[in-house]
GROMACS .gro file of C-alpha atoms in nm:
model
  185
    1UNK     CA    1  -5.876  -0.702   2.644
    2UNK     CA    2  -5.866  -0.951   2.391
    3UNK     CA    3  -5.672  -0.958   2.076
    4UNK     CA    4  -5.759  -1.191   1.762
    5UNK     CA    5  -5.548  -1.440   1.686
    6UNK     CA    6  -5.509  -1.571   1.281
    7UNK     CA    7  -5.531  -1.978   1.320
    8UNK     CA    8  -5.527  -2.035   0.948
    9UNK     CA    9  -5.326  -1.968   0.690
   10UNK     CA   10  -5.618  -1.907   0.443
   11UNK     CA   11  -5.708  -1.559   0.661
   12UNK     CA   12  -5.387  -1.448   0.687
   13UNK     CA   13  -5.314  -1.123   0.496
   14UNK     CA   14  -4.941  -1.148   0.400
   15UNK     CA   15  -4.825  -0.791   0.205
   16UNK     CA   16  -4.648  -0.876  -0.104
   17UNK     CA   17  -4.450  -0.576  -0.096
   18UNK     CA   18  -4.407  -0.342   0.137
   19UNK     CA   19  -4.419   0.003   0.023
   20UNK     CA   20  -4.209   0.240   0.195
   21UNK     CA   21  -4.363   0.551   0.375
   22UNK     CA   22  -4.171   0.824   0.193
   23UNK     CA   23  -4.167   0.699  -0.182
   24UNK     CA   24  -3.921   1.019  -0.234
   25UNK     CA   25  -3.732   0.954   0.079
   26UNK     CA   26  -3.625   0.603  -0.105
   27UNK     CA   27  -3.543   0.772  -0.415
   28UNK     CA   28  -3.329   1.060  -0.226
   29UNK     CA   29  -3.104   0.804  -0.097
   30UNK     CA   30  -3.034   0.599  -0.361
   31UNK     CA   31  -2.956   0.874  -0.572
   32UNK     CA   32  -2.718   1.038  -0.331
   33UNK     CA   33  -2.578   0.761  -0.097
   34UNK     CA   34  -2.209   0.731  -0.250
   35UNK     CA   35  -2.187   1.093  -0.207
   36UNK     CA   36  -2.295   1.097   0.132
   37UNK     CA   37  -2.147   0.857   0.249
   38UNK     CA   38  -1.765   1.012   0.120
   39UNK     CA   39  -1.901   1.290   0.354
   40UNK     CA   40  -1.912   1.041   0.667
   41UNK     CA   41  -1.599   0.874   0.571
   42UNK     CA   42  -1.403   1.207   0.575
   43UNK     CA   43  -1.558   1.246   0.976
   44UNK     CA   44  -1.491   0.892   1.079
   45UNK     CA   45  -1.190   0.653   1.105
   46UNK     CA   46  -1.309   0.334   0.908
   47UNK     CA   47  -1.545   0.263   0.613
   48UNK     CA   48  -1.779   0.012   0.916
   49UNK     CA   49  -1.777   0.353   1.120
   50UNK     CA   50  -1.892   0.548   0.812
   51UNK     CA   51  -2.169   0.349   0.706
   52UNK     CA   52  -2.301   0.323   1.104
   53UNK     CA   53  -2.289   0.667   1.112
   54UNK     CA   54  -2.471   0.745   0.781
   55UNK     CA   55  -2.742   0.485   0.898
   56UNK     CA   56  -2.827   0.677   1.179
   57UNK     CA   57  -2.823   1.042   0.950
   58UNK     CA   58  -3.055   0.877   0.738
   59UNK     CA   59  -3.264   0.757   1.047
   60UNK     CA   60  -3.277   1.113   1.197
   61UNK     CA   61  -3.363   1.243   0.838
   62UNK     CA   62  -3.661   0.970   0.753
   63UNK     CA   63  -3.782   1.079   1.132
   64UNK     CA   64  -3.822   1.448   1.015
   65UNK     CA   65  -3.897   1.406   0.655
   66UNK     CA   66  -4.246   1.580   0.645
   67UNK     CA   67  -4.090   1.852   0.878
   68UNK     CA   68  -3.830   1.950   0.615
   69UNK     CA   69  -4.018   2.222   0.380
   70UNK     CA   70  -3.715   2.261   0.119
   71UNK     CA   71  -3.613   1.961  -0.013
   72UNK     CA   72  -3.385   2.085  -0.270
   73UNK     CA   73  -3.142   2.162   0.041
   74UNK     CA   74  -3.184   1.791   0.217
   75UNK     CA   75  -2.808   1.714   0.098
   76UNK     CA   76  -2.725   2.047   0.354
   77UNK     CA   77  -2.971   1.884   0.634
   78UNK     CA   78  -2.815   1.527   0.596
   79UNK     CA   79  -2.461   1.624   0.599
   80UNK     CA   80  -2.602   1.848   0.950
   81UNK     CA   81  -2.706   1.531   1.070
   82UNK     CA   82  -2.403   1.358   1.017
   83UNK     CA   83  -2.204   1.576   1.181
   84UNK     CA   84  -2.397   1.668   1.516
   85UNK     CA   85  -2.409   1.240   1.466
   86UNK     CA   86  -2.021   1.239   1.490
   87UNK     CA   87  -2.009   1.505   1.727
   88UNK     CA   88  -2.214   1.337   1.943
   89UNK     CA   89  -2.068   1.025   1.964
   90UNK     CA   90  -1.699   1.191   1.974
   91UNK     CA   91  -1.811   1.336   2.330
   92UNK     CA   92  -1.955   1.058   2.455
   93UNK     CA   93  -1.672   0.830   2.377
   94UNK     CA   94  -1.475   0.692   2.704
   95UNK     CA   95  -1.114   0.857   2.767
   96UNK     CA   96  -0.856   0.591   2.891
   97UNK     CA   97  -0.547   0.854   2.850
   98UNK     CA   98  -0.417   0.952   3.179
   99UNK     CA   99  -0.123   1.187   3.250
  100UNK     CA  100   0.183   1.004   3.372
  101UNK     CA  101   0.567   1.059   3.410
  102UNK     CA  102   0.725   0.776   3.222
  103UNK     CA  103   0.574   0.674   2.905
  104UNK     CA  104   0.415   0.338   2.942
  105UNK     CA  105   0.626   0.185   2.596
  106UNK     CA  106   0.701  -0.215   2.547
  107UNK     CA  107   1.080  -0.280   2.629
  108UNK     CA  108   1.292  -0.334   2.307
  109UNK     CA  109   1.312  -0.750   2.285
  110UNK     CA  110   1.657  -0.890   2.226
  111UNK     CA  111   1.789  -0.972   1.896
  112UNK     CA  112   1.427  -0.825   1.748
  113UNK     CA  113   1.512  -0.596   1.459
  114UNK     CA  114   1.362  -0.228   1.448
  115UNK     CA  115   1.023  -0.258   1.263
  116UNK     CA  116   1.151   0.079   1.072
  117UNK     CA  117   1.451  -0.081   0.930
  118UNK     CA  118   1.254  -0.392   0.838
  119UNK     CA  119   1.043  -0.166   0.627
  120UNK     CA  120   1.325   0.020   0.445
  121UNK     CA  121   1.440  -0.326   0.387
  122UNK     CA  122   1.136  -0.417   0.241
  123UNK     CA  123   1.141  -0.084   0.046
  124UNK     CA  124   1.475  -0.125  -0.074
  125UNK     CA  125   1.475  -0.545  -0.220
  126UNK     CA  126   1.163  -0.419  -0.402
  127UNK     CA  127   1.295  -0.087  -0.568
  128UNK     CA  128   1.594  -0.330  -0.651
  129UNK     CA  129   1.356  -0.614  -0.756
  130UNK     CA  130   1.176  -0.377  -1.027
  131UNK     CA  131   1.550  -0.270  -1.137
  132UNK     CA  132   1.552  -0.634  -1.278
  133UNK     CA  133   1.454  -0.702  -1.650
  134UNK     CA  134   1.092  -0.847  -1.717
  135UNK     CA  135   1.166  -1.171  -1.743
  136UNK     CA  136   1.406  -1.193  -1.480
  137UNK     CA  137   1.155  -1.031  -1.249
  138UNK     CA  138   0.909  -1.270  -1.283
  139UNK     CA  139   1.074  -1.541  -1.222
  140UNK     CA  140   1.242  -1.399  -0.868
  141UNK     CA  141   0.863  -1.309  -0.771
  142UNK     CA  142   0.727  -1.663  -0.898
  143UNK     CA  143   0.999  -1.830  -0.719
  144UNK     CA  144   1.029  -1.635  -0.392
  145UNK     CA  145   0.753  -1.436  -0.336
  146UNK     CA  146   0.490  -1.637  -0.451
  147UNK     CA  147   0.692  -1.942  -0.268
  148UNK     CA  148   0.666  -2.185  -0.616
  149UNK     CA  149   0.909  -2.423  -0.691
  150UNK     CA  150   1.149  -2.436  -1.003
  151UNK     CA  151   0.980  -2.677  -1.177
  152UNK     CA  152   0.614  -2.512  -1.109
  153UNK     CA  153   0.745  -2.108  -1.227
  154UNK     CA  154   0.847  -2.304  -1.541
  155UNK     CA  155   0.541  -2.422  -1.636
  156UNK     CA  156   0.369  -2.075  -1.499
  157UNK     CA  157   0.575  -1.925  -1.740
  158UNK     CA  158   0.631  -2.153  -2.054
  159UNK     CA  159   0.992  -2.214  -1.997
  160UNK     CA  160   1.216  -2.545  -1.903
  161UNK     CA  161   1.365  -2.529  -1.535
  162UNK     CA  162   1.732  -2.452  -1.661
  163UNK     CA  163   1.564  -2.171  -1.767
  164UNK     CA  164   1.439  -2.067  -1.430
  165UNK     CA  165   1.759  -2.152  -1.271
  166UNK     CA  166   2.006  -1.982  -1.497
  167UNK     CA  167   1.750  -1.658  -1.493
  168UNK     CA  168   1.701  -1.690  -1.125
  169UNK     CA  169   2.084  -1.740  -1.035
  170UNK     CA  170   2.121  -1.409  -1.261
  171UNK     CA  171   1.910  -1.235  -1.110
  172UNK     CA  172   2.040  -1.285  -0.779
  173UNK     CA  173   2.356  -1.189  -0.872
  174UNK     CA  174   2.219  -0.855  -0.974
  175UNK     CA  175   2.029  -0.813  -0.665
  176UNK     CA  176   2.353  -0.892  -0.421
  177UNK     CA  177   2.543  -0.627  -0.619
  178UNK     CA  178   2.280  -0.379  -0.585
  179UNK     CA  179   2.424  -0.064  -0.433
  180UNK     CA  180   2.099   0.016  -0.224
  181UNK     CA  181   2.065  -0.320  -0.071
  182UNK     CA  182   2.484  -0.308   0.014
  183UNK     CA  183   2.372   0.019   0.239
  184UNK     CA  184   2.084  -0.124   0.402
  185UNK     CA  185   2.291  -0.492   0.483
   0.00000   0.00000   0.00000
């Protein structure tokens, strides 16, 4: 068997479009992507998940497109498609949870604080931080959230550096005699 092979570039014929099979295929999922895929991102865990698992509804559809007679219900067929899709790859998925008598859980490290009392820390300096007046507020974020100096949250702001120290200094003290910080200390 022999097969032609194109040795000039004058012969070739090089599409300068390609045309999709199913013109109305196209248009059906541009029209109603978003909403389907807020369908697979209610099944699956992650937005990356979602879209893979749209792809291959969409695949499965195009495959069976001139087998579906009713095309007013194809939102009802895709959304099928998804989920047999999910269900699917939910049952083939590998289980590495095995029964045991001790729970397999990191010892507590030494002097590390409790991630849960780190977070109502957190919680609590920022409830306190909004407490603070406007000004004062943006200056304690500038300066120690946003790690600038004195000299650079005055010119952020329009104001000399006194400025920024008095207001900062202030605003400290009203954060140290916050009740809700004096519980979680």
């Amino acid at each position: 068997m022999t097969t032609s092979v194109c040795t000039s570039a004058s012969t070739a014929v090089v599409p300068s479009t390609r045309t999709p099979a199913y013109p109305s295929f196209t248009a059906y999922v541009r029209a109603r992507q978003p909403v389907l895929l807020r369908t697979a991102r209610s099944l699956t865990a992650s937005q990356s998940d979602a879209e893979d698992l749209l792809q291959t509804a969409l695949a499965k559809t195009y495959t069976a497109w001139e087998r579906i007679e009713d095309h007013r219900a194809l939102d009802g067929y895709v959304r099928r498609a998804l989920l047999n899709t999910r269900t699917s790859q939910w049952r083939k998925r590998k289980v590495d949870e095995f029964a045991c008598e001790e729970l397999p859980e990191p010892e507590p490290v030494a002097g590390a604080a409790d991630p849960a009392e780190q977070q109502a820390l957190r919680d609590a300096m920022w409830r306190a931080v909004m407490k603070l007046p406007a000004r004062q507020r943006a200056m304690v974020v500038l300066r120690y959230y946003e790690d600038l100096s004195e000299a650079q949250t005055a010119e952020v702001l329009g104001v000399s550096v006194g400025t920024v120290k008095s207001a900062v200094s202030r605003a400290l003290g009203k954060l140290r005699d916050d009740p809700e910080l004096g519980r979680v200390r």
